[in-house]
Short mmCIF file of C-alpha atoms in Angstrom, two decimals:
data_model
loop_
_atom_site.label_atom_id
_atom_site.label_comp_id
_atom_site.label_asym_id
_atom_site.label_seq_id
_atom_site.Cartn_x
_atom_site.Cartn_y
_atom_site.Cartn_z
CA UNK X 4 -5.10 12.02 15.58
CA UNK X 5 -7.49 9.11 16.11
CA UNK X 6 -6.10 6.52 18.53
CA UNK X 7 -7.32 3.10 19.63
CA UNK X 8 -6.20 -0.21 21.09
CA UNK X 9 -7.72 -3.54 20.04
CA UNK X 10 -7.44 -6.70 22.09
CA UNK X 11 -7.99 -10.31 21.07
CA UNK X 12 -7.18 -10.23 17.33
CA UNK X 13 -4.15 -11.82 15.73
CA UNK X 14 -2.66 -11.69 12.25
CA UNK X 15 -2.70 -15.36 11.22
CA UNK X 16 -0.89 -14.99 7.89
CA UNK X 17 0.09 -12.77 4.98
CA UNK X 18 0.52 -13.68 1.31
CA UNK X 19 1.61 -11.22 -1.37
CA UNK X 20 1.17 -11.72 -5.13
CA UNK X 21 2.73 -9.76 -7.97
CA UNK X 22 2.34 -10.07 -11.77
CA UNK X 23 4.91 -11.99 -13.77
CA UNK X 24 5.56 -9.15 -16.23
CA UNK X 25 8.64 -7.07 -15.39
CA UNK X 26 9.95 -3.65 -16.41
CA UNK X 27 13.52 -2.72 -15.54
CA UNK X 28 15.89 0.23 -15.57
CA UNK X 29 16.77 -0.68 -19.15
CA UNK X 30 13.13 -0.11 -20.15
CA UNK X 31 13.19 3.28 -18.45
CA UNK X 32 16.38 4.23 -20.26
CA UNK X 33 14.68 3.50 -23.56
CA UNK X 34 11.71 5.69 -22.59
CA UNK X 35 13.38 8.59 -20.76
CA UNK X 36 17.08 8.48 -21.67
CA UNK X 37 20.03 7.22 -19.63
CA UNK X 38 20.85 10.34 -17.61
CA UNK X 39 17.29 10.96 -16.39
CA UNK X 40 16.65 7.26 -15.76
CA UNK X 41 19.77 6.79 -13.65
CA UNK X 42 19.00 9.93 -11.68
CA UNK X 43 15.47 8.69 -11.02
CA UNK X 44 16.78 5.25 -10.06
CA UNK X 45 19.18 6.81 -7.55
CA UNK X 46 16.20 8.44 -5.77
CA UNK X 47 13.64 5.63 -6.04
CA UNK X 48 15.87 2.59 -5.63
CA UNK X 49 13.54 0.63 -7.95
CA UNK X 50 15.51 -1.88 -10.05
CA UNK X 51 12.45 -3.57 -11.51
CA UNK X 52 8.69 -3.14 -11.42
CA UNK X 53 6.03 -5.84 -11.59
CA UNK X 54 3.26 -4.70 -13.93
CA UNK X 55 -0.09 -6.18 -14.90
CA UNK X 56 -0.95 -7.30 -18.38
CA UNK X 57 -3.68 -5.53 -20.31
CA UNK X 58 -7.07 -6.01 -18.71
CA UNK X 59 -5.84 -7.16 -15.28
CA UNK X 60 -7.27 -5.46 -12.20
CA UNK X 61 -6.13 -5.33 -8.61
CA UNK X 62 -8.58 -8.15 -7.81
CA UNK X 63 -6.68 -10.39 -10.24
CA UNK X 64 -3.58 -10.26 -8.05
CA UNK X 65 -5.43 -10.20 -4.73
CA UNK X 66 -7.49 -13.34 -5.42
CA UNK X 67 -4.47 -15.64 -5.99
CA UNK X 68 -2.93 -14.29 -2.78
CA UNK X 69 -6.14 -15.06 -0.89
CA UNK X 70 -6.41 -18.54 -2.44
CA UNK X 71 -2.87 -19.35 -1.34
CA UNK X 72 -3.49 -17.94 2.14
CA UNK X 73 -6.70 -19.91 2.68
CA UNK X 74 -4.94 -23.07 1.51
CA UNK X 75 -1.87 -22.56 3.70
CA UNK X 76 -4.00 -21.86 6.80
CA UNK X 77 -6.46 -24.66 6.07
CA UNK X 78 -9.38 -22.30 6.53
CA UNK X 79 -12.75 -23.52 5.27
CA UNK X 80 -14.36 -21.01 2.89
CA UNK X 81 -17.50 -20.80 5.04
CA UNK X 82 -15.45 -19.87 8.14
CA UNK X 83 -14.63 -16.36 6.88
CA UNK X 84 -17.02 -13.83 8.43
CA UNK X 85 -15.85 -10.65 6.70
CA UNK X 86 -13.91 -9.57 3.63
CA UNK X 87 -12.53 -6.05 3.11
CA UNK X 88 -10.94 -5.01 -0.18
CA UNK X 89 -8.76 -1.88 -0.06
CA UNK X 90 -8.00 -0.48 -3.51
CA UNK X 91 -8.06 2.71 -5.56
CA UNK X 92 -8.54 0.69 -8.71
CA UNK X 93 -11.88 -1.16 -8.35
CA UNK X 94 -13.00 -3.54 -11.07
CA UNK X 95 -16.09 -1.38 -11.72
CA UNK X 96 -17.56 1.86 -10.50
CA UNK X 97 -20.23 -0.47 -9.11
CA UNK X 98 -20.68 -3.09 -7.69
CA UNK X 99 -18.07 -3.21 -4.94
CA UNK X 100 -15.05 -5.29 -5.89
CA UNK X 101 -15.41 -7.12 -2.56
CA UNK X 102 -18.72 -8.60 -3.72
CA UNK X 103 -17.06 -9.96 -6.86
CA UNK X 104 -14.11 -11.31 -4.89
CA UNK X 105 -16.41 -12.99 -2.36
CA UNK X 106 -17.95 -14.97 -5.21
CA UNK X 107 -14.60 -15.73 -6.88
CA UNK X 108 -13.21 -17.10 -3.62
CA UNK X 109 -16.32 -19.15 -2.94
CA UNK X 110 -16.88 -17.59 0.48
CA UNK X 111 -20.14 -18.03 2.32
CA UNK X 112 -23.08 -15.77 1.50
CA UNK X 113 -23.09 -15.01 5.25
CA UNK X 114 -19.75 -13.19 4.74
CA UNK X 115 -19.91 -9.40 5.02
CA UNK X 116 -17.93 -7.80 2.18
CA UNK X 117 -17.17 -4.18 1.31
CA UNK X 118 -14.56 -1.91 -0.31
CA UNK X 119 -12.37 0.85 1.07
CA UNK X 120 -10.92 3.54 -1.22
CA UNK X 121 -7.50 4.12 0.32
CA UNK X 122 -4.01 4.21 -1.14
CA UNK X 123 -0.66 4.45 0.63
CA UNK X 124 -2.18 4.28 4.13
CA UNK X 125 -4.67 1.60 3.09
CA UNK X 126 -3.07 -1.41 4.77
CA UNK X 127 -3.06 0.22 8.20
CA UNK X 128 -6.57 1.57 7.69
CA UNK X 129 -7.78 -1.88 6.65
CA UNK X 130 -6.28 -3.51 9.74
CA UNK X 131 -7.85 -0.79 11.88
CA UNK X 132 -11.33 -1.22 10.43
CA UNK X 133 -11.32 -5.03 10.53
CA UNK X 134 -9.89 -5.24 14.02
CA UNK X 135 -12.70 -2.95 15.24
CA UNK X 136 -15.25 -5.24 13.64
CA UNK X 137 -13.81 -8.08 15.71
CA UNK X 138 -14.10 -5.90 18.82
CA UNK X 139 -17.85 -5.72 18.24
CA UNK X 140 -18.08 -9.44 18.97
CA UNK X 141 -19.30 -12.41 16.94
CA UNK X 142 -16.57 -12.53 14.27
CA UNK X 143 -13.99 -15.32 14.25
CA UNK X 144 -12.13 -14.91 10.96
CA UNK X 145 -11.69 -12.21 8.30
CA UNK X 146 -9.67 -11.45 5.19
CA UNK X 147 -8.09 -8.13 4.31
CA UNK X 148 -7.17 -7.76 0.65
CA UNK X 149 -5.13 -4.75 -0.45
CA UNK X 150 -3.91 -4.04 -3.95
CA UNK X 151 -3.53 -1.59 -6.78
CA UNK X 152 -2.52 -1.62 -10.41
CA UNK X 153 -0.90 1.79 -10.27
CA UNK X 154 1.04 1.26 -13.51
CA UNK X 155 -2.29 1.40 -15.39
CA UNK X 156 -2.98 4.84 -13.90
CA UNK X 157 0.36 6.37 -14.95
CA UNK X 158 1.05 7.86 -18.35
CA UNK X 159 3.97 6.01 -19.98
CA UNK X 160 5.63 9.37 -20.82
CA UNK X 161 5.38 10.76 -17.26
CA UNK X 162 8.79 10.31 -15.66
CA UNK X 163 7.51 11.60 -12.29
CA UNK X 164 5.46 8.44 -11.70
CA UNK X 165 6.04 5.72 -14.30
CA UNK X 166 9.52 4.61 -13.15
CA UNK X 167 8.26 4.33 -9.58
CA UNK X 168 4.93 2.49 -9.46
CA UNK X 169 4.44 -1.26 -9.66
CA UNK X 170 1.40 -3.52 -9.32
CA UNK X 171 0.60 -6.07 -6.66
CA UNK X 172 -1.84 -7.35 -4.11
CA UNK X 173 -1.77 -8.96 -0.68
CA UNK X 174 -4.10 -11.01 1.49
CA UNK X 175 -3.97 -10.89 5.28
CA UNK X 176 -5.87 -13.26 7.57
CA UNK X 177 -7.12 -12.00 10.91
CA UNK X 178 -8.50 -14.29 13.59
CA UNK X 179 -10.07 -13.86 17.01
CA UNK X 180 -7.60 -14.97 19.68
CA UNK X 181 -8.04 -14.11 23.36
CA UNK X 182 -4.28 -14.48 23.92
CA UNK X 183 -3.23 -12.18 21.08
CA UNK X 184 -1.08 -9.16 21.90
CA UNK X 185 -2.91 -5.85 21.54
CA UNK X 186 -2.81 -3.82 18.32
CA UNK X 187 -2.44 -0.06 18.74
CA UNK X 188 -3.47 2.42 16.06
CA UNK X 189 -2.92 6.12 15.38
CA UNK X 190 -4.51 7.65 12.25
CA UNK X 191 -5.03 11.05 10.69
CA UNK X 192 -6.20 12.91 7.59
CA UNK X 193 -5.69 16.29 5.95
CA UNK X 194 -7.64 16.72 2.72
CA UNK X 195 -5.70 19.86 1.83
CA UNK X 196 -3.31 17.48 0.08
CA UNK X 197 -5.88 16.10 -2.34
CA UNK X 198 -4.79 18.18 -5.38
CA UNK X 199 -1.16 17.05 -5.07
CA UNK X 200 -1.69 13.34 -5.73
CA UNK X 201 -4.80 12.89 -7.84
CA UNK X 202 -6.47 11.63 -11.00
CA UNK X 203 -8.32 14.82 -11.93
CA UNK X 204 -10.90 13.22 -14.23
CA UNK X 205 -12.76 9.97 -14.64
CA UNK X 206 -14.83 10.15 -11.44
CA UNK X 207 -18.22 11.72 -10.77
CA UNK X 208 -16.81 15.21 -10.22
CA UNK X 209 -15.41 15.31 -13.74
CA UNK X 210 -16.60 12.42 -15.82
CA UNK X 211 -14.80 10.69 -18.65
CA UNK X 212 -14.92 12.46 -22.01
CA UNK X 213 -12.89 12.46 -25.25
CA UNK X 214 -11.03 15.48 -23.93
CA UNK X 215 -10.01 13.97 -20.57
CA UNK X 216 -8.02 11.17 -22.18
CA UNK X 217 -5.90 13.40 -24.45
CA UNK X 218 -2.26 13.29 -23.36
CA UNK X 219 -0.43 16.58 -23.68
CA UNK X 220 2.65 18.35 -22.34
CA UNK X 221 1.98 19.75 -18.85
CA UNK X 222 3.64 22.66 -16.97
CA UNK X 223 5.87 20.25 -15.02
CA UNK X 224 7.38 18.99 -18.29
CA UNK X 225 5.60 15.62 -18.31
CA UNK X 226 3.07 14.26 -20.76
CA UNK X 227 -0.18 12.91 -19.35
CA UNK X 228 -3.96 13.18 -19.58
CA UNK X 229 -6.46 14.26 -16.92
CA UNK X 230 -7.31 10.58 -16.42
CA UNK X 231 -3.67 9.74 -15.60
CA UNK X 232 -2.36 10.10 -12.06
CA UNK X 233 -0.65 13.38 -11.21
CA UNK X 234 1.90 13.59 -8.40
CA UNK X 235 3.55 16.73 -7.08
CA UNK X 236 6.68 15.07 -5.71
CA UNK X 237 7.88 18.06 -3.70
CA UNK X 238 4.52 18.44 -1.94
CA UNK X 239 4.43 14.69 -1.21
CA UNK X 240 7.90 14.85 0.31
CA UNK X 241 7.05 17.93 2.39
CA UNK X 242 3.86 16.30 3.70
CA UNK X 243 5.67 13.08 4.55
CA UNK X 244 8.51 14.76 6.45
CA UNK X 245 6.04 16.94 8.37
CA UNK X 246 3.56 14.18 9.23
CA UNK X 247 5.39 10.90 9.71
CA UNK X 248 7.81 11.75 12.55
CA UNK X 249 4.92 12.92 14.80
CA UNK X 250 2.99 9.80 13.77
CA UNK X 251 5.86 7.53 14.84
CA UNK X 252 6.26 9.39 18.13
CA UNK X 253 2.51 8.98 18.71
CA UNK X 254 2.40 5.25 17.97
CA UNK X 255 5.39 4.56 20.21
CA UNK X 256 3.76 6.58 22.98
CA UNK X 257 0.46 4.75 22.50
CA UNK X 258 2.10 1.31 22.62
CA UNK X 259 4.63 2.20 25.30
CA UNK X 260 7.43 0.93 23.06
CA UNK X 261 10.89 2.35 22.53
CA UNK X 262 13.09 1.61 19.54
CA UNK X 263 14.67 -1.20 21.60
CA UNK X 264 11.27 -2.91 21.94
CA UNK X 265 10.61 -2.99 18.19
CA UNK X 266 11.86 -5.87 16.04
CA UNK X 267 11.24 -4.11 12.71
CA UNK X 268 9.81 -0.87 11.34
CA UNK X 269 7.89 -1.41 8.10
CA UNK X 270 6.86 1.83 6.40
CA UNK X 271 5.01 2.39 3.13
CA UNK X 272 7.60 1.69 0.46
CA UNK X 273 7.42 5.04 -1.34
CA UNK X 274 11.05 5.34 -2.47
CA UNK X 275 14.47 4.52 -1.08
CA UNK X 276 15.32 8.21 -0.72
CA UNK X 277 12.14 8.91 1.26
CA UNK X 278 12.56 5.84 3.46
CA UNK X 279 16.14 6.64 4.40
CA UNK X 280 15.22 10.27 5.04
CA UNK X 281 12.37 9.17 7.31
CA UNK X 282 14.58 6.76 9.22
CA UNK X 283 16.88 9.66 10.03
CA UNK X 284 14.04 12.09 10.79
CA UNK X 285 12.37 9.57 13.10
CA UNK X 286 15.70 8.57 14.73
CA UNK X 287 15.17 4.89 13.89
CA UNK X 288 17.97 2.30 13.72
CA UNK X 289 18.65 1.29 10.12
CA UNK X 290 19.27 -2.34 11.12
CA UNK X 291 15.58 -2.51 12.10
CA UNK X 292 14.25 -0.47 9.18
CA UNK X 293 12.86 -2.44 6.24
CA UNK X 294 13.51 -1.29 2.68
CA UNK X 295 11.90 -3.69 0.22
CA UNK X 296 10.79 -2.05 -3.00
CA UNK X 297 13.79 -2.58 -5.27
CA UNK X 298 12.28 -5.64 -7.00
CA UNK X 299 8.64 -4.50 -7.02
CA UNK X 300 8.30 -0.73 -7.17
CA UNK X 301 5.90 1.30 -5.06
CA UNK X 302 2.89 -0.99 -4.61
CA UNK X 303 0.64 1.59 -2.92
CA UNK X 304 -1.64 -0.16 -0.39
CA UNK X 305 0.20 -3.47 -0.85
CA UNK X 306 3.68 -2.09 -0.18
CA UNK X 307 3.73 -2.87 3.56
CA UNK X 308 2.60 -6.53 3.36
CA UNK X 309 4.88 -7.02 0.31
CA UNK X 310 7.86 -5.78 2.33
CA UNK X 311 6.92 -8.10 5.21
CA UNK X 312 6.55 -11.06 2.85
CA UNK X 313 9.83 -10.35 1.06
CA UNK X 314 12.14 -9.16 3.84
CA UNK X 315 10.70 -10.59 7.10
CA UNK X 316 9.33 -13.97 6.00
CA UNK X 317 11.74 -16.06 8.07
CA UNK X 318 11.37 -13.90 11.17
CA UNK X 319 7.55 -13.76 11.21
CA UNK X 320 7.18 -17.49 10.52
CA UNK X 321 9.69 -18.34 13.29
CA UNK X 322 7.68 -16.58 16.00
CA UNK X 323 5.88 -13.42 17.08
CA UNK X 324 7.44 -10.14 16.03
CA UNK X 325 6.90 -6.64 17.34
CA UNK X 326 6.35 -4.53 14.24
CA UNK X 327 5.60 -0.86 13.72
CA UNK X 328 3.72 -0.40 10.45
CA UNK X 329 3.19 3.07 8.97
CA UNK X 330 1.41 4.16 5.80
CA UNK X 331 1.11 7.71 4.46
CA UNK X 332 0.32 9.49 1.23
CA UNK X 333 -2.57 10.20 -1.08
CA UNK X 334 -5.32 12.14 0.62
CA UNK X 335 -3.34 13.27 2.64
CA UNK X 336 -3.87 10.21 4.83
CA UNK X 337 -1.65 8.53 7.36
CA UNK X 338 -1.77 5.74 9.93
CA UNK X 339 0.45 3.54 12.07
#
């Protein structure tokens, strides 16, 4: 696994934004029946999901988060040197969503801006990339925007994904600070998992056509099209249980931390069942383990900052916290 340590960069603030529209367990019962919906709820732990209105993109939830963050920090728009947008739902195939967001936020034309196509591991990957840009020298401030509108990628009749995924975005401010504690990273990839969490059509490999949008009954018993997201839940679970415990051992070894040194563990908020299983598999204390998806759903790349904003707000605003962040999923891709 790739490992690195970055000195002199601090996280100055995090703001998370979610849509106002809500779907609840009652909506799932209407769509999938009471027995199936309650069984799914028991595994996911999702009481309600925030979902975008028609036409909204990930940028439409990330921009308000960034506006709030810039205002709260008092950062001048021309003081931001770099902007990275992490999403698997860009506004357009081209140009990069980051270019559009740079203009919407009124950032300087001297600001470097680019996209990263990452999902569940995207927040950690974004922090890793931006912190390395600081290490190159010359940068003072940067914004990391992460977000997805996963509900728009899921077929309404697909009970394997629809009751789980919500929409949301987050903005994180990073700033050069010689006194900042180091950030340690461990990352890895195994593309053998690509077919198990995928939108088979709509990209360049298999372009959009009238046939790719036809929703039909699939072998797993769900109804979807080839332009809807497909998830093989058993393969995702197997990958996660095989990959995350070694990842957590590696990041603790890299940082020199034990469980006693960590204030909170914030993992990708995939499902309550998966989180509790991982806590046991990684031998982590539950009183330090954050579970924060019940009111949002699985927010993909935004799930980690959303959990921090929702569950750790008072702690992180009161003073520095030692956090272990871990993302894992689509790709397969993982990072801590």
